[in-house]
Coordinates of C-alpha atoms in Angstrom, one line a residue:
X13 CA 0.0 0.0 0.0
X14 CA 1.1 3.5 -0.8
X15 CA -0.6 6.5 0.8
X16 CA 0.1 10.1 -0.1
X17 CA -0.6 12.9 2.4
X18 CA 0.7 16.4 1.9
X19 CA 4.3 16.1 0.7
X20 CA 4.7 12.7 2.3
X21 CA 4.2 9.1 1.0
X22 CA 4.0 6.1 3.2
X23 CA 5.0 2.9 1.4
X24 CA 4.1 -0.2 3.4
X25 CA 5.8 -2.6 1.0
X26 CA 9.2 -1.0 1.1
X27 CA 8.6 0.2 4.7
X28 CA 9.5 3.8 3.8
X29 CA 8.2 7.2 4.7
X30 CA 9.3 9.7 2.0
X31 CA 9.1 13.4 1.8
X32 CA 9.2 14.0 -1.9
X33 CA 12.1 11.8 -2.9
X34 CA 13.9 11.9 0.4
X35 CA 13.4 9.1 3.0
X36 CA 12.5 10.1 6.5
X37 CA 13.8 7.7 9.1
X38 CA 11.4 5.9 11.4
X39 CA 12.1 3.1 13.8
X40 CA 10.1 -0.1 13.1
X41 CA 7.6 0.6 15.9
X42 CA 7.1 4.2 14.9
X43 CA 6.5 3.1 11.3
X44 CA 3.9 0.6 12.5
X45 CA 2.2 3.4 14.6
X46 CA 1.9 5.7 11.6
X47 CA 0.6 2.8 9.4
X48 CA -2.1 2.0 12.0
X49 CA -3.2 5.6 12.3
X50 CA -3.4 6.0 8.5
X51 CA -5.1 2.7 7.8
X52 CA -7.8 3.4 10.4
X53 CA -8.3 7.1 9.5
X54 CA -10.3 9.1 10.6
X55 CA -11.1 6.8 13.5
X56 CA -9.3 7.6 16.7
X57 CA -7.4 4.7 18.2
X58 CA -7.4 4.4 22.0
X59 CA -4.1 4.1 23.8
X60 CA -5.2 0.6 24.9
X61 CA -5.8 -0.5 21.3
X62 CA -2.4 0.9 20.2
X63 CA -0.6 -0.8 23.0
X64 CA -2.2 -4.2 22.1
X65 CA -1.5 -3.7 18.4
X66 CA 2.1 -2.6 18.9
X67 CA 3.1 -4.6 21.9
X68 CA 0.8 -7.6 22.0
X69 CA 0.7 -9.4 25.4
X70 CA 3.6 -7.2 26.6
X71 CA 3.6 -4.5 29.3
X72 CA 5.0 -1.1 28.3
X73 CA 4.6 2.2 30.0
X74 CA 2.4 5.0 28.6
X75 CA 5.5 7.0 28.1
X76 CA 6.8 4.5 25.5
X77 CA 3.8 5.2 23.3
X78 CA 4.2 9.0 23.8
X79 CA 7.8 8.6 22.7
X80 CA 6.7 6.9 19.5
X81 CA 4.2 9.6 18.8
X82 CA 6.9 12.2 19.3
X83 CA 9.2 10.3 16.8
X84 CA 6.4 10.2 14.2
X85 CA 5.7 13.9 14.6
X86 CA 9.4 14.7 14.4
X87 CA 9.6 12.8 11.1
X88 CA 6.6 14.7 9.8
X89 CA 8.1 18.0 11.0
X90 CA 5.2 18.9 13.2
X91 CA 4.6 19.9 16.8
X92 CA 2.0 18.4 19.1
X93 CA -0.2 21.5 19.2
X94 CA 0.2 22.4 15.6
X95 CA 0.2 19.0 14.0
X96 CA -1.2 18.6 10.5
X97 CA -1.5 14.9 10.5
X98 CA -1.4 13.4 14.0
X99 CA -4.2 14.5 16.3
X100 CA -4.1 13.9 20.1
X101 CA -7.5 12.9 21.4
X102 CA -7.4 14.1 25.0
X103 CA -7.5 11.3 27.6
X104 CA -8.2 8.7 24.9
X105 CA -5.6 8.2 22.2
X106 CA -4.5 9.4 18.7
X107 CA -5.9 9.8 15.2
X108 CA -4.7 10.6 11.7
X109 CA -6.2 13.9 10.4
X110 CA -6.0 15.6 7.0
X111 CA -6.4 14.3 3.5
X112 CA -4.7 11.1 2.4
X113 CA -4.9 9.4 -1.0
X114 CA -4.2 5.7 -1.6
X115 CA -2.1 5.3 -4.8
X116 CA -2.2 2.5 -7.3
X117 CA 0.1 -0.4 -7.1
X118 CA 3.8 0.6 -7.3
X119 CA 5.5 -0.7 -10.4
X120 CA 8.3 -2.9 -9.2
X121 CA 11.8 -1.9 -10.3
X122 CA 13.7 -4.4 -12.4
X123 CA 16.0 -5.4 -9.6
X124 CA 13.1 -6.6 -7.3
X125 CA 13.0 -10.4 -7.7
X126 CA 11.7 -11.7 -4.4
X127 CA 9.5 -11.0 -1.4
X128 CA 9.2 -12.2 2.2
X129 CA 5.5 -12.2 3.1
X130 CA 3.6 -12.9 6.3
X131 CA 0.2 -11.9 7.8
X132 CA 1.5 -8.5 9.0
X133 CA 3.1 -7.4 5.8
X134 CA 5.5 -8.0 2.9
X135 CA 9.0 -6.8 2.1
X136 CA 10.5 -6.7 -1.4
X137 CA 14.1 -8.1 -1.7
X138 CA 16.5 -6.8 -4.3
X139 CA 19.8 -8.3 -5.2
X140 CA 22.1 -8.4 -2.2
X141 CA 22.0 -9.4 1.4
X142 CA 19.0 -8.9 3.7
X143 CA 18.9 -9.5 7.5
X144 CA 15.8 -10.9 9.2
X145 CA 15.2 -10.3 12.9
X146 CA 13.9 -7.7 15.4
X147 CA 16.7 -5.2 15.5
X148 CA 16.2 -1.7 14.0
X149 CA 18.7 -2.2 11.1
X150 CA 17.2 -5.4 9.6
X151 CA 15.4 -5.5 6.2
X152 CA 12.6 -7.8 7.5
X153 CA 11.6 -6.8 10.9
X154 CA 9.7 -9.5 12.9
X155 CA 8.3 -8.5 16.3
X156 CA 8.5 -11.6 18.6
X157 CA 10.6 -12.4 21.6
X158 CA 11.4 -15.7 19.9
X159 CA 13.2 -13.9 17.1
X160 CA 16.8 -12.9 17.6
X161 CA 17.9 -9.4 16.8
X162 CA 19.9 -10.6 13.8
X163 CA 18.2 -14.0 13.3
X164 CA 18.9 -15.0 9.7
X165 CA 20.3 -13.7 6.4
X166 CA 18.9 -14.0 2.9
X167 CA 21.2 -13.5 -0.1
X168 CA 19.7 -12.7 -3.5
X169 CA 22.1 -13.1 -6.5
X170 CA 20.3 -13.0 -9.9
X171 CA 18.0 -16.0 -10.1
X172 CA 19.6 -17.6 -7.0
X173 CA 18.5 -17.1 -3.4
X174 CA 19.9 -18.6 -0.2
X175 CA 19.1 -18.4 3.5
X176 CA 21.4 -19.0 6.5
X177 CA 20.9 -18.9 10.2
X178 CA 23.0 -16.4 12.1
X179 CA 23.4 -18.3 15.4
X180 CA 19.9 -17.5 16.5
X181 CA 18.7 -18.7 19.9
X182 CA 15.6 -20.5 18.6
X183 CA 16.8 -21.6 15.2
X184 CA 15.7 -21.0 11.6
X185 CA 13.7 -23.7 9.9
X186 CA 13.2 -24.2 6.2
X187 CA 10.5 -26.5 5.0
X188 CA 10.4 -27.9 8.6
X189 CA 14.1 -28.6 8.8
X190 CA 16.5 -26.7 11.1
X191 CA 19.2 -24.9 9.1
X192 CA 22.7 -26.0 9.8
X193 CA 24.2 -24.3 6.7
X194 CA 23.2 -21.9 4.0
X195 CA 20.4 -23.4 1.9
X196 CA 18.8 -22.5 -1.4
X197 CA 15.3 -21.0 -1.5
X198 CA 12.5 -21.7 -4.0
X199 CA 9.2 -20.0 -4.6
X200 CA 6.7 -20.8 -1.9
X201 CA 9.2 -22.0 0.7
X202 CA 8.0 -21.6 4.3
X203 CA 10.5 -20.3 6.8
X204 CA 10.1 -20.3 10.5
X205 CA 12.2 -18.0 12.7
X206 CA 11.6 -18.9 16.3
X207 CA 7.8 -19.0 16.4
X208 CA 7.2 -16.7 13.4
X209 CA 6.2 -18.2 10.1
X210 CA 6.9 -16.3 6.8
X211 CA 6.9 -17.3 3.1
X212 CA 9.5 -16.7 0.4
X213 CA 8.0 -15.7 -3.0
X214 CA 9.6 -15.0 -6.4
X215 CA 8.9 -12.4 -9.1
X216 CA 6.2 -13.6 -11.4
X217 CA 4.1 -15.4 -8.7
X218 CA 3.1 -12.2 -6.9
X219 CA 3.3 -11.5 -3.2
X220 CA 0.7 -13.2 -1.0
X221 CA -0.6 -12.8 2.5
X222 CA -1.7 -16.3 2.9
X223 CA 0.9 -17.3 5.5
X224 CA 0.0 -17.6 9.1
X225 CA 1.8 -15.7 11.9
X226 CA 2.5 -17.8 15.0
X227 CA 2.7 -16.1 18.4

């Protein structure tokens, strides 16, 4: 999904917030917060709902959510009392305000060959190396305590793709087998990282959201 609002574009496939052609950095949680607000616009989301969506079954303080909101506002260049897009609903939660337009499907660039897809999203993979885990610098961010910060690596080289475990605590499983060495990937392969199940897809088959997410 791509949504344009003002001079900004939110791209949920590439997980980018752009102002014009320039990317605005957001942490994975802040990106999810902005996505939730935009997808549910103009409905106001309560703090309790946001906590459950962002940190399921995990206790975090209210200040943590406030910090994420501040991060989103900073990326959008706005202040709390003069915000164009993020509205504070007093003693309740937050909402997205302003006009937003969903754009048509983005034409994939020629170097996009593969995707990782799961029930919470999809990430396009170009030629090169891509980390999977729950650290802020990974390409495929998976929120689960069973996933290591740098859990696995996928390498795309032309028509070839391989995956390797990076010494994760709970292992990486390909087609039900625990990885002990780099292994080739084929279209439709199911990969389990800890308790999280994702699927590998290739260009020409189209990304899908049919995989199930295990908590």
